[in-house]
Short mmCIF file of N, CA, C and O in Angstrom, two decimals:
data_model
loop_
_atom_site.label_atom_id
_atom_site.label_comp_id
_atom_site.label_asym_id
_atom_site.label_seq_id
_atom_site.Cartn_x
_atom_site.Cartn_y
_atom_site.Cartn_z
N MET W 15 9.50 -2.04 20.48
CA MET W 15 10.38 -1.16 19.71
C MET W 15 9.53 -0.13 18.96
O MET W 15 8.49 -0.45 18.42
N SER W 16 10.01 1.08 18.93
CA SER W 16 9.33 2.16 18.24
C SER W 16 9.34 1.93 16.73
O SER W 16 10.28 1.38 16.18
N GLU W 17 8.26 2.34 16.08
CA GLU W 17 8.21 2.27 14.62
C GLU W 17 8.80 3.52 14.00
O GLU W 17 8.68 3.73 12.80
N GLN W 18 9.42 4.34 14.81
CA GLN W 18 10.09 5.55 14.35
C GLN W 18 11.40 5.16 13.67
O GLN W 18 12.21 4.44 14.24
N VAL W 19 11.59 5.64 12.45
CA VAL W 19 12.83 5.43 11.71
C VAL W 19 13.47 6.79 11.50
O VAL W 19 12.81 7.73 11.06
N THR W 20 14.74 6.91 11.84
CA THR W 20 15.47 8.15 11.59
C THR W 20 16.58 7.89 10.59
O THR W 20 17.39 6.97 10.77
N ILE W 21 16.58 8.68 9.54
CA ILE W 21 17.66 8.67 8.57
C ILE W 21 18.63 9.75 9.03
O ILE W 21 18.26 10.92 9.12
N LEU W 22 19.84 9.37 9.35
CA LEU W 22 20.85 10.30 9.85
C LEU W 22 21.82 10.62 8.73
O LEU W 22 22.61 9.78 8.31
N MET W 23 21.74 11.84 8.23
CA MET W 23 22.58 12.28 7.12
C MET W 23 23.79 13.02 7.70
O MET W 23 23.64 14.12 8.23
N ARG W 24 24.99 12.41 7.58
CA ARG W 24 26.19 12.95 8.21
C ARG W 24 27.27 13.36 7.22
O ARG W 24 28.20 14.06 7.58
N LYS W 25 27.19 12.90 6.00
CA LYS W 25 28.27 13.07 5.03
C LYS W 25 27.93 14.14 3.99
O LYS W 25 26.77 14.38 3.68
N ALA W 26 28.97 14.73 3.43
CA ALA W 26 28.79 15.68 2.33
C ALA W 26 28.10 14.98 1.17
O ALA W 26 28.26 13.77 0.99
N PRO W 27 27.33 15.72 0.37
CA PRO W 27 26.51 15.08 -0.66
C PRO W 27 27.27 14.50 -1.85
O PRO W 27 26.70 13.69 -2.58
N TYR W 28 28.50 14.86 -2.04
CA TYR W 28 29.23 14.37 -3.21
C TYR W 28 30.58 13.81 -2.76
O TYR W 28 31.12 14.20 -1.74
N GLY W 29 31.11 12.88 -3.54
CA GLY W 29 32.39 12.27 -3.20
C GLY W 29 32.23 10.90 -2.57
O GLY W 29 33.20 10.20 -2.34
N SER W 30 30.99 10.53 -2.26
CA SER W 30 30.69 9.20 -1.74
C SER W 30 29.24 8.89 -2.09
O SER W 30 28.51 9.75 -2.58
N VAL W 31 28.81 7.68 -1.80
CA VAL W 31 27.44 7.28 -2.10
C VAL W 31 26.48 7.53 -0.94
O VAL W 31 25.28 7.32 -1.08
N TYR W 32 26.98 7.98 0.18
CA TYR W 32 26.16 8.06 1.39
C TYR W 32 24.88 8.88 1.21
O TYR W 32 23.79 8.41 1.55
N THR W 33 24.98 10.09 0.74
CA THR W 33 23.80 10.95 0.62
C THR W 33 22.82 10.39 -0.40
O THR W 33 21.61 10.35 -0.15
N ALA W 34 23.31 9.95 -1.53
CA ALA W 34 22.43 9.38 -2.56
C ALA W 34 21.72 8.14 -2.03
O ALA W 34 20.52 7.96 -2.27
N GLU W 35 22.41 7.29 -1.31
CA GLU W 35 21.79 6.08 -0.76
C GLU W 35 20.80 6.43 0.35
O GLU W 35 19.76 5.79 0.48
N GLY W 36 21.11 7.44 1.14
CA GLY W 36 20.16 7.90 2.15
C GLY W 36 18.89 8.41 1.51
O GLY W 36 17.78 8.12 1.97
N PHE W 37 19.05 9.15 0.44
CA PHE W 37 17.90 9.68 -0.31
C PHE W 37 17.05 8.54 -0.85
O PHE W 37 15.82 8.53 -0.70
N ARG W 38 17.67 7.55 -1.46
CA ARG W 38 16.94 6.39 -1.99
C ARG W 38 16.24 5.63 -0.88
O ARG W 38 15.12 5.13 -1.05
N SER W 39 16.90 5.53 0.26
CA SER W 39 16.29 4.83 1.40
C SER W 39 15.03 5.54 1.87
O SER W 39 14.05 4.90 2.23
N MET W 40 15.07 6.87 1.89
CA MET W 40 13.88 7.64 2.29
C MET W 40 12.69 7.30 1.40
O MET W 40 11.58 7.10 1.89
N MET W 41 12.93 7.26 0.09
CA MET W 41 11.85 6.96 -0.83
C MET W 41 11.31 5.55 -0.59
O MET W 41 10.11 5.33 -0.56
N GLY W 42 12.20 4.60 -0.41
CA GLY W 42 11.79 3.22 -0.21
C GLY W 42 11.06 2.99 1.09
O GLY W 42 10.03 2.31 1.14
N ILE W 43 11.56 3.57 2.15
CA ILE W 43 10.94 3.39 3.46
C ILE W 43 9.61 4.13 3.53
O ILE W 43 8.66 3.67 4.16
N GLY W 44 9.53 5.24 2.84
CA GLY W 44 8.31 6.05 2.86
C GLY W 44 7.08 5.29 2.40
O GLY W 44 5.98 5.53 2.91
N VAL W 45 7.22 4.38 1.47
CA VAL W 45 6.06 3.64 0.97
C VAL W 45 5.47 2.70 2.02
O VAL W 45 4.34 2.26 1.89
N PHE W 46 6.23 2.38 3.07
CA PHE W 46 5.72 1.51 4.12
C PHE W 46 4.97 2.27 5.21
O PHE W 46 4.54 1.70 6.20
N GLU W 47 4.83 3.58 5.03
CA GLU W 47 4.07 4.44 5.92
C GLU W 47 4.54 4.37 7.37
O GLU W 47 3.75 4.44 8.30
N LEU W 48 5.84 4.24 7.56
CA LEU W 48 6.43 4.30 8.89
C LEU W 48 6.64 5.77 9.26
O LEU W 48 6.61 6.65 8.40
N ASP W 49 6.84 6.01 10.52
CA ASP W 49 7.11 7.37 11.01
C ASP W 49 8.58 7.66 10.76
O ASP W 49 9.45 7.15 11.46
N ILE W 50 8.87 8.48 9.75
CA ILE W 50 10.25 8.73 9.33
C ILE W 50 10.65 10.16 9.66
O ILE W 50 9.92 11.11 9.37
N SER W 51 11.84 10.27 10.26
CA SER W 51 12.47 11.58 10.47
C SER W 51 13.80 11.57 9.76
O SER W 51 14.44 10.53 9.64
N VAL W 52 14.21 12.73 9.28
CA VAL W 52 15.52 12.87 8.66
C VAL W 52 16.27 13.93 9.44
O VAL W 52 15.78 15.05 9.60
N LEU W 53 17.45 13.57 9.91
CA LEU W 53 18.26 14.47 10.73
C LEU W 53 19.58 14.71 10.00
O LEU W 53 20.32 13.77 9.72
N PHE W 54 19.85 15.98 9.69
CA PHE W 54 21.07 16.38 9.01
C PHE W 54 22.04 16.95 10.04
O PHE W 54 21.72 17.91 10.74
N VAL W 55 23.22 16.35 10.13
CA VAL W 55 24.26 16.80 11.06
C VAL W 55 25.59 16.86 10.33
O VAL W 55 25.75 16.29 9.25
N ASP W 56 26.55 17.52 10.95
CA ASP W 56 27.90 17.62 10.40
C ASP W 56 27.84 18.05 8.93
O ASP W 56 27.05 18.91 8.58
N ASP W 57 28.65 17.44 8.06
CA ASP W 57 28.66 17.83 6.65
C ASP W 57 27.39 17.42 5.90
O ASP W 57 27.18 17.82 4.76
N GLY W 58 26.53 16.66 6.55
CA GLY W 58 25.26 16.29 5.95
C GLY W 58 24.38 17.49 5.65
O GLY W 58 23.52 17.43 4.76
N VAL W 59 24.59 18.60 6.36
CA VAL W 59 23.78 19.81 6.11
C VAL W 59 24.00 20.33 4.70
O VAL W 59 23.11 20.98 4.13
N TYR W 60 25.15 20.05 4.11
CA TYR W 60 25.42 20.51 2.75
C TYR W 60 24.47 19.90 1.72
O TYR W 60 24.28 20.45 0.64
N ALA W 61 23.85 18.78 2.04
CA ALA W 61 22.93 18.14 1.10
C ALA W 61 21.72 19.02 0.81
O ALA W 61 21.11 18.90 -0.25
N LEU W 62 21.40 19.93 1.71
CA LEU W 62 20.21 20.78 1.56
C LEU W 62 20.51 22.17 1.02
O LEU W 62 19.60 22.98 0.86
N VAL W 63 21.75 22.46 0.72
CA VAL W 63 22.12 23.81 0.28
C VAL W 63 21.59 24.09 -1.12
O VAL W 63 21.70 23.26 -2.03
N LYS W 64 21.01 25.27 -1.28
CA LYS W 64 20.51 25.73 -2.58
C LYS W 64 21.65 25.89 -3.58
O LYS W 64 22.78 26.18 -3.20
N GLY W 65 21.31 25.74 -4.86
CA GLY W 65 22.24 26.09 -5.93
C GLY W 65 23.40 25.13 -6.13
O GLY W 65 24.43 25.52 -6.67
N GLN W 66 23.24 23.89 -5.74
CA GLN W 66 24.31 22.91 -5.95
C GLN W 66 24.52 22.69 -7.45
O GLN W 66 23.57 22.61 -8.21
N ASP W 67 25.78 22.57 -7.84
CA ASP W 67 26.10 22.31 -9.24
C ASP W 67 27.21 21.26 -9.32
O ASP W 67 28.38 21.60 -9.48
N PRO W 68 26.84 19.99 -9.21
CA PRO W 68 27.84 18.93 -9.28
C PRO W 68 28.08 18.42 -10.71
O PRO W 68 28.53 17.31 -10.90
N SER W 69 27.78 19.25 -11.70
CA SER W 69 27.92 18.80 -13.10
C SER W 69 29.35 18.42 -13.43
O SER W 69 29.58 17.53 -14.26
N ALA W 70 30.34 19.04 -12.79
CA ALA W 70 31.73 18.67 -13.04
C ALA W 70 32.01 17.24 -12.59
O ALA W 70 32.96 16.61 -13.07
N LEU W 71 31.19 16.73 -11.70
CA LEU W 71 31.32 15.35 -11.23
C LEU W 71 30.42 14.40 -12.01
O LEU W 71 30.30 13.23 -11.67
N ASP W 72 29.75 14.94 -13.03
CA ASP W 72 28.79 14.19 -13.84
C ASP W 72 27.66 13.63 -12.97
O ASP W 72 27.27 12.48 -13.09
N MET W 73 27.17 14.49 -12.07
CA MET W 73 26.08 14.11 -11.18
C MET W 73 24.98 15.16 -11.23
O MET W 73 25.21 16.30 -11.61
N LYS W 74 23.80 14.75 -10.82
CA LYS W 74 22.67 15.67 -10.68
C LYS W 74 22.70 16.24 -9.26
O LYS W 74 23.14 15.58 -8.32
N PRO W 75 22.18 17.45 -9.06
CA PRO W 75 22.14 18.02 -7.71
C PRO W 75 21.16 17.26 -6.82
O PRO W 75 19.97 17.18 -7.12
N LEU W 76 21.66 16.68 -5.75
CA LEU W 76 20.82 15.90 -4.85
C LEU W 76 19.84 16.76 -4.07
O LEU W 76 18.73 16.34 -3.76
N GLY W 77 20.24 17.98 -3.74
CA GLY W 77 19.39 18.84 -2.92
C GLY W 77 18.04 19.11 -3.53
O GLY W 77 17.06 19.30 -2.81
N ASP W 78 17.96 19.12 -4.85
CA ASP W 78 16.70 19.41 -5.52
C ASP W 78 15.62 18.37 -5.23
O ASP W 78 14.44 18.65 -5.33
N GLY W 79 16.02 17.16 -4.85
CA GLY W 79 15.05 16.10 -4.60
C GLY W 79 14.42 16.12 -3.23
O GLY W 79 13.30 15.61 -3.04
N PHE W 80 15.08 16.71 -2.25
CA PHE W 80 14.55 16.67 -0.88
C PHE W 80 13.19 17.33 -0.72
O PHE W 80 12.33 16.81 0.00
N PRO W 81 12.92 18.47 -1.38
CA PRO W 81 11.59 19.06 -1.23
C PRO W 81 10.45 18.18 -1.77
O PRO W 81 9.29 18.39 -1.44
N MET W 82 10.76 17.15 -2.55
CA MET W 82 9.74 16.23 -3.07
C MET W 82 9.46 15.07 -2.12
O MET W 82 8.54 14.29 -2.35
N MET W 83 10.22 14.92 -1.07
CA MET W 83 10.06 13.80 -0.15
C MET W 83 8.68 13.71 0.51
O MET W 83 8.22 12.60 0.77
N PRO W 84 7.98 14.82 0.77
CA PRO W 84 6.63 14.66 1.33
C PRO W 84 5.71 13.82 0.44
O PRO W 84 4.79 13.17 0.93
N ASP W 85 5.97 13.80 -0.87
CA ASP W 85 5.19 12.94 -1.77
C ASP W 85 5.39 11.47 -1.45
O ASP W 85 4.57 10.62 -1.84
N PHE W 86 6.46 11.13 -0.75
CA PHE W 86 6.76 9.76 -0.36
C PHE W 86 6.47 9.52 1.12
O PHE W 86 6.87 8.51 1.69
N GLY W 87 5.79 10.47 1.76
CA GLY W 87 5.43 10.31 3.16
C GLY W 87 6.50 10.75 4.15
O GLY W 87 6.37 10.51 5.34
N VAL W 88 7.56 11.38 3.67
CA VAL W 88 8.64 11.84 4.55
C VAL W 88 8.46 13.35 4.75
O VAL W 88 8.64 14.12 3.82
N THR W 89 8.09 13.73 5.98
CA THR W 89 7.76 15.13 6.21
C THR W 89 8.52 15.77 7.36
O THR W 89 8.43 16.98 7.56
N LYS W 90 9.26 14.98 8.12
CA LYS W 90 9.97 15.52 9.29
C LYS W 90 11.46 15.67 8.98
O LYS W 90 12.20 14.69 8.93
N PHE W 91 11.87 16.91 8.77
CA PHE W 91 13.26 17.22 8.45
C PHE W 91 13.84 18.10 9.54
O PHE W 91 13.30 19.17 9.83
N TYR W 92 14.93 17.64 10.12
CA TYR W 92 15.60 18.36 11.21
C TYR W 92 17.04 18.64 10.83
O TYR W 92 17.70 17.80 10.20
N VAL W 93 17.52 19.81 11.21
CA VAL W 93 18.91 20.18 10.97
C VAL W 93 19.53 20.59 12.31
O VAL W 93 18.95 21.41 13.04
N HIS W 94 20.67 20.03 12.59
CA HIS W 94 21.41 20.37 13.81
C HIS W 94 21.91 21.79 13.66
O HIS W 94 22.70 22.09 12.75
N ASP W 95 21.46 22.68 14.54
CA ASP W 95 21.76 24.10 14.40
C ASP W 95 23.25 24.41 14.45
O ASP W 95 23.76 25.23 13.69
N GLN W 96 23.99 23.73 15.31
CA GLN W 96 25.43 23.99 15.41
C GLN W 96 26.16 23.55 14.15
O GLN W 96 27.08 24.24 13.69
N SER W 97 25.76 22.41 13.56
CA SER W 97 26.39 21.96 12.31
C SER W 97 26.18 23.00 11.22
O SER W 97 27.10 23.28 10.42
N LEU W 98 25.00 23.57 11.17
CA LEU W 98 24.68 24.59 10.17
C LEU W 98 25.53 25.84 10.39
O LEU W 98 26.19 26.32 9.46
N SER W 99 25.55 26.34 11.61
CA SER W 99 26.28 27.58 11.88
C SER W 99 27.79 27.41 11.76
O SER W 99 28.47 28.33 11.31
N GLU W 100 28.32 26.25 12.10
CA GLU W 100 29.75 26.01 11.96
C GLU W 100 30.20 26.06 10.50
O GLU W 100 31.37 26.28 10.22
N ARG W 101 29.27 25.87 9.59
CA ARG W 101 29.58 25.89 8.16
C ARG W 101 29.18 27.22 7.53
O ARG W 101 29.18 27.36 6.31
N GLY W 102 28.85 28.19 8.36
CA GLY W 102 28.50 29.52 7.86
C GLY W 102 27.19 29.57 7.13
O GLY W 102 26.98 30.45 6.28
N LEU W 103 26.27 28.66 7.45
CA LEU W 103 24.99 28.58 6.76
C LEU W 103 23.84 28.95 7.69
O LEU W 103 23.96 28.84 8.91
N THR W 104 22.72 29.36 7.08
CA THR W 104 21.49 29.59 7.80
C THR W 104 20.37 28.84 7.08
O THR W 104 20.58 28.32 5.97
N THR W 105 19.20 28.84 7.66
CA THR W 105 18.08 28.16 7.01
C THR W 105 17.72 28.82 5.68
O THR W 105 17.15 28.16 4.82
N ASP W 106 18.08 30.08 5.49
CA ASP W 106 17.84 30.76 4.20
C ASP W 106 18.66 30.14 3.07
O ASP W 106 18.32 30.31 1.90
N ASP W 107 19.73 29.43 3.41
CA ASP W 107 20.59 28.81 2.41
C ASP W 107 20.08 27.43 1.97
O ASP W 107 20.68 26.82 1.08
N LEU W 108 19.00 26.96 2.56
CA LEU W 108 18.54 25.59 2.33
C LEU W 108 17.39 25.54 1.32
O LEU W 108 16.63 26.49 1.19
N VAL W 109 17.26 24.40 0.66
CA VAL W 109 16.25 24.22 -0.40
C VAL W 109 14.85 24.02 0.14
O VAL W 109 13.89 24.01 -0.64
N MET W 110 14.70 23.85 1.44
CA MET W 110 13.39 23.58 2.01
C MET W 110 13.32 24.05 3.46
O MET W 110 14.36 24.31 4.07
N ASN W 111 12.12 24.12 3.98
CA ASN W 111 11.94 24.45 5.39
C ASN W 111 12.29 23.24 6.24
O ASN W 111 11.89 22.11 5.90
N VAL W 112 13.01 23.47 7.29
CA VAL W 112 13.40 22.42 8.22
C VAL W 112 13.18 22.92 9.64
O VAL W 112 13.00 24.12 9.87
N GLN W 113 13.22 22.01 10.57
CA GLN W 113 13.17 22.40 11.97
C GLN W 113 14.59 22.32 12.52
O GLN W 113 15.25 21.28 12.40
N LEU W 114 15.06 23.41 13.09
CA LEU W 114 16.38 23.41 13.71
C LEU W 114 16.30 22.75 15.08
O LEU W 114 15.33 22.95 15.82
N VAL W 115 17.29 21.93 15.39
CA VAL W 115 17.37 21.29 16.70
C VAL W 115 18.76 21.50 17.27
O VAL W 115 19.75 21.55 16.54
N ASP W 116 18.81 21.64 18.58
CA ASP W 116 20.11 21.74 19.25
C ASP W 116 20.61 20.33 19.56
O ASP W 116 20.00 19.34 19.14
N GLU W 117 21.70 20.25 20.31
CA GLU W 117 22.29 18.95 20.64
C GLU W 117 21.29 18.05 21.37
O GLU W 117 21.16 16.87 21.05
N ALA W 118 20.57 18.61 22.34
CA ALA W 118 19.60 17.81 23.09
C ALA W 118 18.45 17.35 22.20
O ALA W 118 17.97 16.21 22.32
N GLY W 119 18.01 18.22 21.30
CA GLY W 119 16.93 17.86 20.37
C GLY W 119 17.35 16.74 19.43
O GLY W 119 16.58 15.82 19.16
N ALA W 120 18.57 16.82 18.91
CA ALA W 120 19.09 15.78 18.03
C ALA W 120 19.20 14.46 18.79
O ALA W 120 18.82 13.40 18.27
N ALA W 121 19.69 14.52 20.02
CA ALA W 121 19.82 13.31 20.84
C ALA W 121 18.45 12.69 21.09
O ALA W 121 18.29 11.46 21.02
N HIS W 122 17.46 13.52 21.35
CA HIS W 122 16.11 13.01 21.60
C HIS W 122 15.55 12.30 20.37
O HIS W 122 14.93 11.23 20.48
N ILE W 123 15.75 12.87 19.19
CA ILE W 123 15.28 12.24 17.96
C ILE W 123 15.91 10.87 17.80
O ILE W 123 15.23 9.88 17.51
N LEU W 124 17.21 10.79 18.01
CA LEU W 124 17.91 9.51 17.85
C LEU W 124 17.49 8.50 18.92
O LEU W 124 17.26 7.32 18.61
N GLU W 125 17.36 8.95 20.15
CA GLU W 125 16.99 8.04 21.25
C GLU W 125 15.56 7.52 21.12
O GLU W 125 15.27 6.41 21.55
N SER W 126 14.68 8.32 20.55
CA SER W 126 13.28 7.89 20.44
C SER W 126 13.01 7.04 19.19
O SER W 126 11.89 6.57 19.00
N SER W 127 14.03 6.84 18.38
CA SER W 127 13.87 6.05 17.16
C SER W 127 14.10 4.57 17.45
O SER W 127 15.04 4.21 18.16
N GLY W 128 13.26 3.76 16.85
CA GLY W 128 13.47 2.32 16.94
C GLY W 128 14.60 1.89 16.02
O GLY W 128 15.31 0.94 16.31
N ILE W 129 14.76 2.63 14.93
CA ILE W 129 15.79 2.31 13.94
C ILE W 129 16.46 3.62 13.52
O ILE W 129 15.79 4.59 13.21
N VAL W 130 17.78 3.62 13.51
CA VAL W 130 18.56 4.77 13.00
C VAL W 130 19.42 4.24 11.87
O VAL W 130 20.20 3.29 12.06
N LEU W 131 19.24 4.83 10.71
CA LEU W 131 20.03 4.45 9.54
C LEU W 131 21.01 5.58 9.24
O LEU W 131 20.62 6.65 8.77
N PRO W 132 22.30 5.37 9.53
CA PRO W 132 23.28 6.43 9.31
C PRO W 132 23.80 6.44 7.88
O PRO W 132 24.13 5.40 7.31
N PHE W 133 23.86 7.62 7.30
CA PHE W 133 24.43 7.80 5.96
C PHE W 133 25.40 8.95 5.97
O PHE W 133 25.34 9.85 6.75
#
């Protein structure tokens, strides 16, 4: 089995615990020095959008934490290009540099992972 772990971020960053738990998982898994990739698809792309203000929900902006993930050994960030464009977003709207992947690229990341943790 591959030691590749992929965190699959599929949900919008607020209104559920999925994105926050995915973020915490990245930090925890990162200390074990495994090969970690993070793939943002569907509404998960919203987690990386600049200028989030969830203060009305009494929450901190989750997007601000993703650029710090390399400090935890997480350096591979992928965004499904169609998910981004369907939401009227570009990479300029994101808090960090990512690699865009098409459907085949996203499938390859998932298929080559020994473990996929969906959030």
